[in-house]
């Protein structure tokens, strides 16, 4: 039985407890040493093992409306940028949790948080900022370092250094080779150009890259070995029908509607009919599908790719006419098929007059056997679409690795728009925290006047904001450590709690690997506080700037600039939205 229930976020104790539990659950997944969670619904079924936000958030069933709001905001961010979901969720939840303990009006807090985040946004976009580094596509080592950082951050993947390096190079190669050339049509690509195909029960070293698109083809048994396919071909006269450039191609029809003969495909209504009417309607549908197949034959189509199911009679007809068919391709691969073949989706078989303009083409169709399954490899000379085959021993680890690869590809494509990367390992958060502290304390009077609050309220809100960044830095490094900040670059440095000596080397690197310093100087580095106090002291410049050298560590850690900056902005706005809602009214079962 369901009933209506209300919840006041600012006063309801259960809301504070659920926010804290959700925060601790997500924070545990942060970093390469993060824990992974096992998720399963109350009715049983599939078990999901993951520490990746793109798989964790959708798999969770949340009942509290405030948590649903945060999860929905994070999912929206992931759909657009693909990365930094955990950082966004943890930052937002920490701000909500800590803000509820402050004796400051919610509107004032939201205004102060907005001032803080806009200050950081302005600083991060400065052309001469010391925060970000240039991501030059001519320097593949920087791109590989970024890819390696993302892949290594997923604890469940458990890749050793050699495997991580190989898969990182393979991803960068796939990305570079998928960049469209000048021959691509004017409207531009629809997909990202890299189709990720996962194969279970195979070692990761068997992962490889294929030019073209690989789709599963269950019509042929893998037990018979590689089969030489006989596919109807047509003449391709190149550009503008120039017969001097005649080639042989295979015409392709890309069908997104069902060819199974279901009535629901053409009639969206509830109706009552007799058995005779039903038979007549079924015969009419079969007649339309037969006419559709005859039109494909007249157009010399050699390959039919159907997103859904094909009727057995149509399969027989296609086979008799020498037309190769593939059914149940699924929705995910359709954009890649459009980019590869140049075909437009055929959404209905009723109207056949405009089908000619929707036909695409491929150069070759080959039979492949991968992991004891049959596949078709479709290639086209004028296409940059590639298939990245990712192998792993079992399903959940494969799903985790595929999610990481998709995150990396999204990040690499964002570098085409903005060629910037941030120092990872918590260094950019540490840098931003100390820069923000300096800027806000400098113009304290202006801010308090603008927001109409006291200096003490500004400091209290700032302490919460900085603590949200510092706690994320500590969340990344799970083992007992002291995290220090250098007084020059404001990067964070990891030091075991035991002692500074004995020292095996004279120099050490910061957590991202971009800075190095003599270990003897680290004695003067201040500790990054987990919780800032309301009265701040500036980080003293005790050491000269020349001790911090710009050297690149072999295991450089980098974060995506656009995804990180947008995650920071959205986390603050999401927290402000949750705090500003006085009462939730929802159904409880």
PDB file of N, CA and C in Angstrom, residues 51 125 350 404 407 423 473 494 497:
ATOM      1  N   UNK A  51      33.217  -0.159  -9.301  1.00  0.00           N
ATOM      2  CA  UNK A  51      33.601   1.033  -8.551  1.00  0.00           C
ATOM      3  C   UNK A  51      33.535   2.259  -9.456  1.00  0.00           C
ATOM      4  N   UNK A 125      40.027  29.151 -16.164  1.00  0.00           N
ATOM      5  CA  UNK A 125      39.961  29.488 -17.590  1.00  0.00           C
ATOM      6  C   UNK A 125      40.981  30.541 -18.000  1.00  0.00           C
ATOM      7  N   UNK A 350       6.660   0.456 -45.147  1.00  0.00           N
ATOM      8  CA  UNK A 350       5.392   0.746 -45.817  1.00  0.00           C
ATOM      9  C   UNK A 350       5.624   1.624 -47.041  1.00  0.00           C
ATOM     10  N   UNK A 404      35.595   2.016 -18.749  1.00  0.00           N
ATOM     11  CA  UNK A 404      36.792   2.861 -18.694  1.00  0.00           C
ATOM     12  C   UNK A 404      37.207   3.311 -20.086  1.00  0.00           C
ATOM     13  N   UNK A 407      34.923   6.003 -21.274  1.00  0.00           N
ATOM     14  CA  UNK A 407      35.246   7.248 -20.575  1.00  0.00           C
ATOM     15  C   UNK A 407      36.458   7.921 -21.201  1.00  0.00           C
ATOM     16  N   UNK A 423      46.385  18.399 -13.647  1.00  0.00           N
ATOM     17  CA  UNK A 423      47.181  17.448 -12.858  1.00  0.00           C
ATOM     18  C   UNK A 423      46.279  16.610 -11.961  1.00  0.00           C
ATOM     19  N   UNK A 473      40.660  14.756  -1.914  1.00  0.00           N
ATOM     20  CA  UNK A 473      42.081  14.436  -2.067  1.00  0.00           C
ATOM     21  C   UNK A 473      42.461  13.273  -1.146  1.00  0.00           C
ATOM     22  N   UNK A 494      52.386  13.023  -1.130  1.00  0.00           N
ATOM     23  CA  UNK A 494      52.052  11.924  -0.229  1.00  0.00           C
ATOM     24  C   UNK A 494      53.294  11.480   0.528  1.00  0.00           C
ATOM     25  N   UNK A 497      53.048   8.137   7.131  1.00  0.00           N
ATOM     26  CA  UNK A 497      52.943   8.740   8.457  1.00  0.00           C
ATOM     27  C   UNK A 497      54.117   8.405   9.364  1.00  0.00           C
TER      28      UNK A 497
END
